[in-house]
Short mmCIF file of C-alpha atoms in Angstrom, two decimals:
data_model
loop_
_atom_site.label_atom_id
_atom_site.label_comp_id
_atom_site.label_asym_id
_atom_site.label_seq_id
_atom_site.Cartn_x
_atom_site.Cartn_y
_atom_site.Cartn_z
CA UNK B 1 81.85 248.79 207.64
CA UNK B 2 79.27 246.52 209.08
CA UNK B 3 81.08 243.52 207.73
CA UNK B 4 84.26 244.72 209.37
CA UNK B 5 82.50 245.18 212.65
CA UNK B 6 80.96 241.82 212.29
CA UNK B 7 84.30 240.33 211.67
CA UNK B 8 85.74 242.07 214.71
CA UNK B 9 82.93 240.98 216.86
CA UNK B 10 83.39 237.45 215.79
CA UNK B 11 87.05 237.49 216.54
CA UNK B 12 86.26 238.86 219.89
CA UNK B 13 83.76 236.19 220.53
CA UNK B 14 86.14 233.55 219.53
CA UNK B 15 88.81 235.08 221.65
CA UNK B 16 86.55 235.20 224.60
CA UNK B 17 84.94 231.84 224.30
CA UNK B 18 88.48 230.34 223.90
CA UNK B 19 87.67 227.03 225.55
CA UNK B 20 84.36 226.13 223.92
CA UNK B 21 84.91 224.79 220.43
CA UNK B 22 81.18 224.84 219.76
CA UNK B 23 80.99 228.62 220.45
CA UNK B 24 81.86 229.70 216.92
CA UNK B 25 79.12 227.64 215.36
CA UNK B 26 76.09 229.53 216.74
CA UNK B 27 77.75 232.79 215.68
CA UNK B 28 77.97 231.54 212.09
CA UNK B 29 74.20 231.30 211.79
CA UNK B 30 74.07 235.13 211.57
CA UNK B 31 75.99 234.93 208.31
CA UNK B 32 73.84 232.31 206.76
CA UNK B 33 71.52 233.13 203.95
CA UNK B 34 68.06 233.60 205.43
CA UNK B 35 66.79 231.01 202.95
CA UNK B 36 69.08 228.34 204.33
CA UNK B 37 68.15 228.83 207.95
CA UNK B 38 66.78 225.95 209.93
CA UNK B 39 64.96 225.87 213.23
CA UNK B 40 68.23 224.79 214.76
CA UNK B 41 69.86 228.03 213.54
CA UNK B 42 67.08 230.07 215.11
CA UNK B 43 67.76 228.40 218.46
CA UNK B 44 71.45 229.17 218.00
CA UNK B 45 70.68 232.83 217.33
CA UNK B 46 68.48 232.94 220.33
CA UNK B 47 71.28 231.45 222.41
CA UNK B 48 73.85 233.97 221.15
CA UNK B 49 71.56 236.95 221.71
CA UNK B 50 70.67 235.74 225.17
CA UNK B 51 74.34 235.34 226.03
CA UNK B 52 75.17 238.84 224.77
CA UNK B 53 72.37 240.40 226.74
CA UNK B 54 73.56 238.56 229.80
CA UNK B 55 77.07 239.91 229.27
CA UNK B 56 75.77 243.48 229.16
CA UNK B 57 74.37 243.03 232.60
CA UNK B 58 77.49 241.50 234.07
CA UNK B 59 80.27 243.55 232.41
CA UNK B 60 81.81 246.82 233.64
CA UNK B 61 79.82 249.91 232.81
CA UNK B 62 82.35 251.40 230.44
CA UNK B 63 81.99 248.48 228.04
CA UNK B 64 78.24 248.55 227.93
CA UNK B 65 77.81 250.86 224.92
CA UNK B 66 80.13 248.69 222.80
CA UNK B 67 78.24 245.57 223.84
CA UNK B 68 74.92 247.19 223.06
CA UNK B 69 76.19 248.15 219.63
CA UNK B 70 77.20 244.56 219.04
CA UNK B 71 73.83 243.25 220.13
CA UNK B 72 72.14 245.91 218.07
CA UNK B 73 74.08 244.75 215.04
CA UNK B 74 73.01 241.18 215.63
CA UNK B 75 69.40 242.19 216.15
CA UNK B 76 69.46 244.20 212.94
CA UNK B 77 70.85 241.28 210.98
CA UNK B 78 68.15 239.02 212.42
CA UNK B 79 65.53 241.59 211.44
CA UNK B 80 67.03 241.78 207.97
CA UNK B 81 66.75 238.02 207.70
CA UNK B 82 63.17 238.24 208.88
CA UNK B 83 62.45 240.95 206.33
CA UNK B 84 63.92 238.84 203.56
CA UNK B 85 61.90 235.85 204.70
CA UNK B 86 58.66 237.84 204.97
CA UNK B 87 59.21 239.32 201.52
CA UNK B 88 59.93 235.96 200.09
CA UNK B 89 57.01 234.27 201.78
CA UNK B 90 54.51 236.90 200.63
CA UNK B 91 55.74 236.37 197.09
CA UNK B 92 55.42 232.66 197.57
CA UNK B 93 51.94 233.06 198.98
CA UNK B 94 50.93 235.16 195.96
CA UNK B 95 52.40 232.62 193.55
CA UNK B 96 50.67 229.78 195.35
CA UNK B 97 47.39 231.64 195.36
CA UNK B 98 47.59 232.09 191.61
CA UNK B 99 48.51 228.51 191.10
CA UNK B 100 45.63 227.39 193.28
CA UNK B 101 43.19 229.51 191.32
CA UNK B 102 44.35 228.20 187.98
CA UNK B 103 44.14 224.64 189.26
CA UNK B 104 40.64 225.28 190.51
CA UNK B 105 39.62 226.51 187.09
CA UNK B 106 41.22 223.52 185.49
CA UNK B 107 39.34 221.16 187.79
CA UNK B 108 36.07 222.89 187.03
CA UNK B 109 36.68 222.66 183.31
CA UNK B 110 37.52 219.02 183.56
CA UNK B 111 34.43 218.33 185.63
CA UNK B 112 32.27 220.12 183.08
CA UNK B 113 33.83 218.24 180.23
CA UNK B 114 33.28 215.06 182.16
CA UNK B 115 29.57 215.63 182.61
CA UNK B 116 29.23 216.77 179.02
CA UNK B 117 31.36 213.89 177.91
CA UNK B 118 28.86 211.34 179.14
CA UNK B 119 26.12 213.10 177.15
CA UNK B 120 28.34 213.58 174.13
CA UNK B 121 29.35 210.01 174.06
CA UNK B 122 25.76 209.00 173.39
CA UNK B 123 24.35 211.96 171.44
CA UNK B 124 27.11 212.01 168.81
CA UNK B 125 25.85 215.17 167.18
CA UNK B 126 23.30 217.98 167.33
CA UNK B 127 20.62 216.14 165.35
CA UNK B 128 21.15 212.68 166.75
CA UNK B 129 19.02 210.84 169.23
CA UNK B 130 19.80 208.07 171.66
CA UNK B 131 17.58 205.04 171.72
CA UNK B 132 17.34 202.83 174.74
CA UNK B 133 17.02 199.37 173.26
CA UNK B 134 15.43 198.04 176.42
CA UNK B 135 12.61 200.59 176.26
CA UNK B 136 9.46 198.93 174.98
CA UNK B 137 8.19 202.30 173.74
CA UNK B 138 11.34 203.19 171.83
CA UNK B 139 10.84 204.47 168.29
CA UNK B 140 11.40 201.61 165.94
CA UNK B 141 9.28 201.98 162.81
CA UNK B 142 10.22 204.05 159.84
CA UNK B 143 8.16 206.84 158.38
CA UNK B 144 7.60 204.76 155.28
CA UNK B 145 6.22 201.92 157.35
CA UNK B 146 3.84 204.27 159.11
CA UNK B 147 2.73 205.67 155.76
CA UNK B 148 2.00 202.19 154.48
CA UNK B 149 0.10 201.18 157.58
CA UNK B 150 -1.96 204.34 157.39
CA UNK B 151 -2.74 203.76 153.75
CA UNK B 152 -3.78 200.22 154.46
CA UNK B 153 -5.92 201.40 157.36
CA UNK B 154 -7.58 203.96 155.13
CA UNK B 155 -8.33 201.40 152.46
CA UNK B 156 -9.78 199.00 154.98
CA UNK B 157 -11.85 201.76 156.48
CA UNK B 158 -13.21 202.61 153.05
CA UNK B 159 -14.08 198.98 152.47
CA UNK B 160 -15.78 198.84 155.82
CA UNK B 161 -17.84 201.88 154.92
CA UNK B 162 -18.98 200.25 151.71
CA UNK B 163 -19.85 197.05 153.55
CA UNK B 164 -21.74 198.97 156.23
CA UNK B 165 -23.78 200.82 153.66
CA UNK B 166 -24.62 197.62 151.88
CA UNK B 167 -25.55 195.96 155.12
CA UNK B 168 -27.84 198.85 155.86
CA UNK B 169 -29.47 198.33 152.48
CA UNK B 170 -30.03 194.65 153.15
CA UNK B 171 -31.37 195.33 156.61
CA UNK B 172 -33.88 197.83 155.38
CA UNK B 173 -35.02 195.40 152.73
CA UNK B 174 -33.86 197.87 150.22
CA UNK B 175 -31.89 195.33 148.22
CA UNK B 176 -34.94 193.27 147.40
CA UNK B 177 -35.77 195.91 144.87
CA UNK B 178 -32.37 195.24 143.33
CA UNK B 179 -32.07 198.86 142.43
CA UNK B 180 -31.25 201.85 144.42
CA UNK B 181 -32.82 205.21 143.80
CA UNK B 182 -29.48 206.88 143.46
CA UNK B 183 -28.67 204.55 140.64
CA UNK B 184 -32.06 205.14 139.10
CA UNK B 185 -31.46 208.82 139.18
CA UNK B 186 -28.16 208.38 137.51
CA UNK B 187 -29.56 206.11 134.90
CA UNK B 188 -32.40 208.32 133.92
CA UNK B 189 -30.55 210.68 131.66
CA UNK B 190 -28.48 207.89 130.19
CA UNK B 191 -31.26 205.50 129.32
CA UNK B 192 -29.64 204.58 126.06
CA UNK B 193 -26.48 203.30 127.68
CA UNK B 194 -27.90 200.94 130.29
CA UNK B 195 -25.07 198.51 129.70
CA UNK B 196 -22.69 201.10 131.03
CA UNK B 197 -24.25 201.11 134.47
CA UNK B 198 -22.06 198.30 135.77
CA UNK B 199 -18.83 200.02 134.93
CA UNK B 200 -20.33 203.21 136.18
CA UNK B 201 -20.83 201.64 139.58
CA UNK B 202 -17.28 200.49 139.61
CA UNK B 203 -16.09 203.96 138.98
CA UNK B 204 -18.04 205.15 142.00
CA UNK B 205 -16.22 202.68 144.13
CA UNK B 206 -12.95 203.58 142.57
CA UNK B 207 -13.70 207.15 143.33
CA UNK B 208 -14.64 206.42 146.88
CA UNK B 209 -11.38 204.62 147.19
CA UNK B 210 -9.58 207.21 145.19
CA UNK B 211 -7.14 207.92 147.94
CA UNK B 212 -4.15 209.70 146.92
CA UNK B 213 -0.96 207.81 147.28
CA UNK B 214 1.28 210.06 149.31
CA UNK B 215 4.46 210.97 147.55
CA UNK E 1 -8.10 198.63 144.88
CA UNK E 2 -10.13 195.95 143.22
CA UNK E 3 -13.63 195.14 144.15
CA UNK E 4 -16.23 193.20 142.27
CA UNK E 5 -19.01 194.21 144.60
CA UNK E 6 -21.71 196.32 143.17
CA UNK E 7 -21.77 199.20 145.54
CA UNK E 8 -25.26 200.08 146.60
CA UNK E 9 -25.88 202.96 148.88
CA UNK E 10 -28.81 203.52 151.20
CA UNK E 11 -30.64 206.83 150.96
CA UNK E 12 -28.95 209.66 152.81
CA UNK E 13 -30.35 210.60 156.19
CA UNK E 14 -32.76 213.49 156.34
CA UNK E 15 -30.31 215.96 157.85
CA UNK E 16 -27.97 215.44 154.92
CA UNK E 17 -30.55 216.62 152.42
CA UNK E 18 -29.84 220.17 151.40
CA UNK E 19 -32.51 221.82 149.31
CA UNK E 20 -31.93 225.48 150.19
CA UNK E 21 -28.57 227.11 149.99
CA UNK E 22 -27.18 227.20 153.55
CA UNK E 23 -26.46 230.62 154.97
CA UNK E 24 -23.12 232.05 155.98
CA UNK E 25 -22.08 232.51 159.62
CA UNK E 26 -21.08 236.15 159.41
CA UNK E 27 -21.45 238.49 156.46
CA UNK E 28 -18.11 240.03 157.38
CA UNK E 29 -16.20 236.94 156.28
CA UNK E 30 -18.12 234.78 153.89
CA UNK E 31 -17.39 233.32 150.49
CA UNK E 32 -20.69 234.30 148.89
CA UNK E 33 -23.93 236.03 149.86
CA UNK E 34 -26.43 234.19 147.69
CA UNK E 35 -29.24 232.37 149.45
CA UNK E 36 -30.11 230.12 146.51
CA UNK E 37 -28.29 227.87 144.10
CA UNK E 38 -26.89 229.28 140.91
CA UNK E 39 -29.75 229.35 138.36
CA UNK E 40 -27.84 227.17 135.93
CA UNK E 41 -27.10 224.65 138.67
CA UNK E 42 -30.65 224.74 139.97
CA UNK E 43 -32.19 224.07 136.60
CA UNK E 44 -29.65 221.39 135.76
CA UNK E 45 -30.52 219.64 139.00
CA UNK E 46 -34.21 219.92 138.28
CA UNK E 47 -33.76 218.41 134.87
CA UNK E 48 -31.55 215.74 136.44
CA UNK E 49 -29.23 217.00 133.80
CA UNK E 50 -26.27 216.72 136.09
CA UNK E 51 -23.96 214.51 134.12
CA UNK E 52 -21.51 212.79 136.40
CA UNK E 53 -21.82 215.31 139.17
CA UNK E 54 -24.03 212.87 141.02
CA UNK E 55 -21.01 210.68 141.33
CA UNK E 56 -18.97 213.54 142.48
CA UNK E 57 -16.98 213.38 145.67
CA UNK E 58 -15.13 216.42 146.89
CA UNK E 59 -12.02 216.36 148.93
CA UNK E 60 -11.94 218.33 152.16
CA UNK E 61 -8.74 218.76 154.13
CA UNK E 62 -8.86 219.86 157.75
CA UNK E 63 -5.68 221.42 159.15
CA UNK E 64 -4.66 223.29 162.29
CA UNK E 65 -2.65 223.06 165.51
CA UNK E 66 -2.82 220.00 167.68
CA UNK E 67 -5.63 219.91 170.24
CA UNK E 68 -7.75 222.57 168.57
CA UNK E 69 -10.45 219.96 167.94
CA UNK E 70 -10.24 218.96 164.29
CA UNK E 71 -11.12 215.35 165.00
CA UNK E 72 -13.82 216.36 167.48
CA UNK E 73 -15.39 218.65 164.88
CA UNK E 74 -15.46 215.88 162.30
CA UNK E 75 -16.68 213.29 164.78
CA UNK E 76 -19.50 215.54 165.90
CA UNK E 77 -20.64 215.99 162.35
CA UNK E 78 -20.10 212.49 160.96
CA UNK E 79 -20.90 210.38 164.04
CA UNK E 80 -22.66 212.87 166.30
CA UNK E 81 -20.39 212.01 169.20
CA UNK E 82 -18.06 213.97 171.43
CA UNK E 83 -15.18 212.46 173.37
CA UNK E 84 -13.85 214.63 176.16
CA UNK E 85 -10.48 212.84 176.20
CA UNK E 86 -7.78 213.99 173.85
CA UNK E 87 -6.33 211.41 171.55
CA UNK E 88 -3.80 212.63 169.04
CA UNK E 89 -4.53 211.75 165.44
CA UNK E 90 -1.82 209.58 163.96
CA UNK E 91 -0.91 210.89 160.53
CA UNK E 92 -4.28 211.15 158.84
CA UNK E 93 -7.78 209.81 159.12
CA UNK E 94 -10.81 210.30 156.93
CA UNK E 95 -14.57 210.16 156.83
CA UNK E 96 -16.93 210.06 153.91
CA UNK E 97 -20.17 211.92 154.34
CA UNK E 98 -22.96 211.57 151.80
CA UNK E 99 -25.37 214.38 151.01
CA UNK E 100 -28.24 214.98 148.70
CA UNK E 101 -27.98 218.50 147.44
CA UNK E 102 -30.77 219.92 145.29
CA UNK E 103 -31.81 216.34 144.71
CA UNK E 104 -28.37 215.21 143.57
CA UNK E 105 -26.21 212.77 145.56
CA UNK E 106 -22.94 214.29 146.57
CA UNK E 107 -20.20 213.21 148.94
CA UNK E 108 -17.51 214.86 150.97
CA UNK E 109 -14.33 212.99 151.65
CA UNK E 110 -13.14 214.68 154.82
CA UNK E 111 -9.46 214.27 155.61
CA UNK E 112 -8.57 214.75 159.25
CA UNK E 113 -4.87 215.53 159.57
CA UNK E 114 -2.62 215.26 162.59
CA UNK E 115 -1.73 218.57 164.23
CA UNK E 116 1.45 217.26 165.79
CA UNK E 117 4.58 218.52 164.12
CA UNK E 118 6.07 215.04 163.85
CA UNK E 119 3.24 213.88 161.58
CA UNK E 120 3.35 216.91 159.31
CA UNK E 121 5.41 215.14 156.68
CA UNK E 122 2.83 212.37 156.47
CA UNK E 123 -0.26 214.55 156.66
CA UNK E 124 0.98 217.07 154.12
CA UNK E 125 1.07 214.35 151.49
CA UNK E 126 -2.71 214.32 151.69
CA UNK E 127 -3.17 218.04 151.05
CA UNK E 128 -3.10 217.71 147.29
CA UNK E 129 -6.29 218.09 145.30
CA UNK E 130 -8.28 219.63 148.14
CA UNK E 131 -11.43 221.36 146.92
CA UNK E 132 -11.98 222.63 150.44
CA UNK E 133 -9.35 223.60 152.99
CA UNK E 134 -10.61 224.02 156.54
CA UNK E 135 -8.15 225.73 158.86
CA UNK E 136 -9.13 225.23 162.46
CA UNK E 137 -8.14 227.11 165.61
CA UNK E 138 -9.16 227.11 169.27
CA UNK E 139 -11.25 230.14 170.28
CA UNK E 140 -9.77 229.79 173.78
CA UNK E 141 -6.16 229.80 172.56
CA UNK E 142 -5.37 232.84 170.46
CA UNK E 143 -1.97 231.48 169.44
CA UNK E 144 -3.63 228.75 167.42
CA UNK E 145 -5.29 231.47 165.35
CA UNK E 146 -1.88 232.94 164.55
CA UNK E 147 -0.75 229.56 163.30
CA UNK E 148 -3.64 229.12 160.85
CA UNK E 149 -1.82 231.27 158.31
CA UNK E 150 1.07 228.84 158.24
CA UNK E 151 -1.24 225.84 158.05
CA UNK E 152 -3.08 227.39 155.15
CA UNK E 153 0.14 228.26 153.40
CA UNK E 154 1.31 224.66 153.68
CA UNK E 155 -2.00 223.36 152.34
CA UNK E 156 -2.12 225.86 149.48
CA UNK E 157 1.37 224.93 148.40
CA UNK E 158 0.07 221.53 147.36
CA UNK E 159 -2.86 222.90 145.38
CA UNK E 160 -3.49 224.95 142.28
CA UNK E 161 -3.95 228.61 143.16
CA UNK E 162 -7.62 229.49 143.48
CA UNK E 163 -8.75 225.88 143.18
CA UNK E 164 -9.85 225.50 146.80
CA UNK E 165 -12.48 227.09 148.97
CA UNK E 166 -10.97 228.13 152.29
CA UNK E 167 -12.71 228.11 155.65
CA UNK E 168 -11.46 229.42 158.97
CA UNK E 169 -13.14 227.75 161.92
CA UNK E 170 -12.90 228.68 165.59
CA UNK E 171 -13.71 225.73 167.85
CA UNK E 172 -14.60 225.24 171.51
CA UNK E 173 -17.14 228.05 171.41
CA UNK E 174 -18.65 226.56 174.57
CA UNK E 175 -15.45 227.27 176.51
CA UNK E 176 -15.40 231.03 176.00
CA UNK E 177 -17.82 233.70 177.14
CA UNK E 178 -19.93 235.44 174.56
CA UNK E 179 -17.88 238.61 175.04
CA UNK E 180 -14.57 236.79 174.67
CA UNK E 181 -15.88 234.96 171.64
CA UNK E 182 -16.90 238.19 170.00
CA UNK E 183 -13.51 239.73 170.66
CA UNK E 184 -11.70 236.76 169.18
CA UNK E 185 -14.08 236.70 166.24
CA UNK E 186 -13.05 240.24 165.35
CA UNK E 187 -9.45 239.06 165.01
CA UNK E 188 -10.51 235.88 163.28
CA UNK E 189 -12.63 237.74 160.74
CA UNK E 190 -9.63 239.93 160.00
CA UNK E 191 -7.54 236.81 159.44
CA UNK E 192 -10.28 235.22 157.36
CA UNK E 193 -10.40 238.22 155.04
CA UNK E 194 -6.65 238.08 154.58
CA UNK E 195 -6.88 234.38 153.87
CA UNK E 196 -9.89 234.87 151.60
CA UNK E 197 -11.70 232.43 153.81
CA UNK E 198 -15.18 232.11 155.23
CA UNK E 199 -15.35 232.31 159.00
CA UNK E 200 -17.32 230.08 161.41
CA UNK E 201 -17.43 229.71 165.21
CA UNK E 202 -18.48 226.25 166.34
CA UNK E 203 -18.58 223.90 169.30
CA UNK E 204 -18.10 220.21 168.76
CA UNK E 205 -19.08 219.59 172.38
CA UNK E 206 -22.50 221.21 172.14
CA UNK E 207 -22.79 220.73 168.40
CA UNK E 208 -23.45 224.43 167.89
CA UNK E 209 -23.13 225.41 164.23
CA UNK E 210 -21.42 222.15 163.28
CA UNK E 211 -24.08 220.83 160.92
CA UNK E 212 -24.72 224.29 159.52
CA UNK E 213 -21.04 224.68 158.83
CA UNK E 214 -20.59 221.39 156.99
CA UNK E 215 -23.81 221.96 155.04
CA UNK E 216 -22.38 225.25 153.90
CA UNK E 217 -19.12 223.54 152.96
CA UNK E 218 -20.95 220.85 151.02
CA UNK E 219 -23.24 223.28 149.21
CA UNK E 220 -20.42 225.57 148.13
CA UNK E 221 -18.29 222.66 146.97
CA UNK E 222 -21.24 221.10 145.19
CA UNK E 223 -22.18 224.27 143.35
CA UNK E 224 -18.63 224.90 142.28
CA UNK E 225 -18.16 221.43 140.84
CA UNK E 226 -21.57 221.58 139.19
CA UNK E 227 -20.68 224.82 137.48
CA UNK E 228 -17.40 223.33 136.34
CA UNK E 229 -19.20 220.29 134.95
CA UNK E 230 -21.79 222.39 133.16
CA UNK E 231 -19.11 224.59 131.67
CA UNK E 232 -17.33 221.53 130.40
CA UNK E 233 -20.41 219.92 128.91
CA UNK E 234 -21.40 223.22 127.34
CA UNK E 235 -18.09 223.55 125.61
CA UNK E 236 -18.45 219.95 124.46
CA UNK E 237 -21.84 220.71 123.09
CA UNK E 238 -20.49 223.69 121.25
CA UNK E 239 -17.77 221.56 119.73
CA UNK E 240 -19.97 218.73 118.70
CA UNK E 241 -22.80 220.96 117.62
CA UNK E 242 -26.38 219.81 117.82
CA UNK E 243 -25.60 216.26 118.78
CA UNK E 244 -27.76 213.63 120.37
CA UNK E 245 -28.50 214.53 123.98
CA UNK E 246 -27.80 211.03 125.23
CA UNK E 247 -24.43 210.98 123.57
CA UNK E 248 -23.60 214.31 125.06
CA UNK E 249 -24.41 213.02 128.51
CA UNK E 250 -22.11 210.13 127.88
CA UNK E 251 -19.33 212.40 126.78
CA UNK E 252 -19.72 214.65 129.74
CA UNK E 253 -19.48 211.63 131.98
CA UNK E 254 -16.21 210.66 130.39
CA UNK E 255 -14.91 214.15 130.66
CA UNK E 256 -15.78 214.40 134.29
CA UNK E 257 -14.17 211.07 134.95
CA UNK E 258 -10.81 212.16 133.68
CA UNK E 259 -11.25 215.28 135.71
CA UNK E 260 -11.92 213.28 138.85
CA UNK E 261 -8.94 211.14 138.37
CA UNK E 262 -6.84 214.21 138.02
CA UNK E 263 -8.35 215.74 141.11
CA UNK E 264 -8.66 212.93 143.53
CA UNK E 265 -5.81 210.81 142.30
CA UNK E 266 -5.92 207.09 142.51
CA UNK E 267 -4.70 204.36 144.77
#
């Protein structure tokens, strides 16, 4: 019904505008799909509606209702186009919003990976450590080396202790007696085996130095 | 290690001469109550019938959290110094302290271990053959007391069960009030009983109880090794029968030597 009316109206328009070849073109914009409309079409519609309204004012009274109906029809079709466009744009907005959010998340993830990536590149694994080769205080000796140094230190310290004790003996003039009371005490019960005293002394030293070799 | 030097030792200083059995710190956590040497040990010492015990050196291992004052405790006793600045022990260190107990020369080889976790693998290699294990904590830091159990467990793992005397020592007594010290001591004594340890509160800074503590350590270690020696020589005597006394002494020396090598190990 509407389409028929539309058709009629158009014919009328064409009939009326007889001279102007360009007259039919603005009318056609009302039939366009709302999604193909351009700004130009909107101006055309505006022109057509303005012309119709003008006609209402200038035509005989009896024709006014018919004119109004025609304008009403045009206005309704414009509103329908607007409705379609609004519907479509709100859908588009929603789709864009979702896309924006997912892109945001993606960016965040990538940023995170990026910052982790720089750390991962150097740390290689959970139990690995990074060594700055330009750092003078970087760890560089093995546990075994430290063990050996410590053992050597301990042995030297033991030797130093022995030397210090002997020095103390010399200083106190104790050595002039060529015997120390400790040794005398030890010898007492083993009078018979005096020859063993030398080796006995050695075993004391051995014992003093009897540091355990760490496994 | 080879050395051709004849090792002579000067007499021990007066404060290293122990003639009476040193007393415990608290009767609530102590290894023994006696106030005199075991009769057998006493008479053996009097007779100078001590075999190789005079050559005896006992191994002491000191363990505990970092910064509780293990090194300070040892330095106060061995060198009579106190350094306010903290310097972490690297791996292990040691001191040898000579005593004369009941007239018999006796030495403690005191091993100072690092408290830092990173050195544990080095320090723990020195736990073996400890006649004395001293677990140290800071009286002002109760957490370090909690950790003594773990330290002891680690040290005991390397030793024969029941072969070591255990001490629990609270340090930095000067830093806590008498009331706070007493409160912590209650906990510590509880721990000590669980650990079968003797408890002591000390201050390396003021020197309070430090000498008394180490004298106690030395006396207990000395008596234990004397009793072990005497037991050994007695069983020898029983085997050999009524042998020549001099020979028996010689044998007991040999026996103790193998024992020492087993205990102390050799470099």
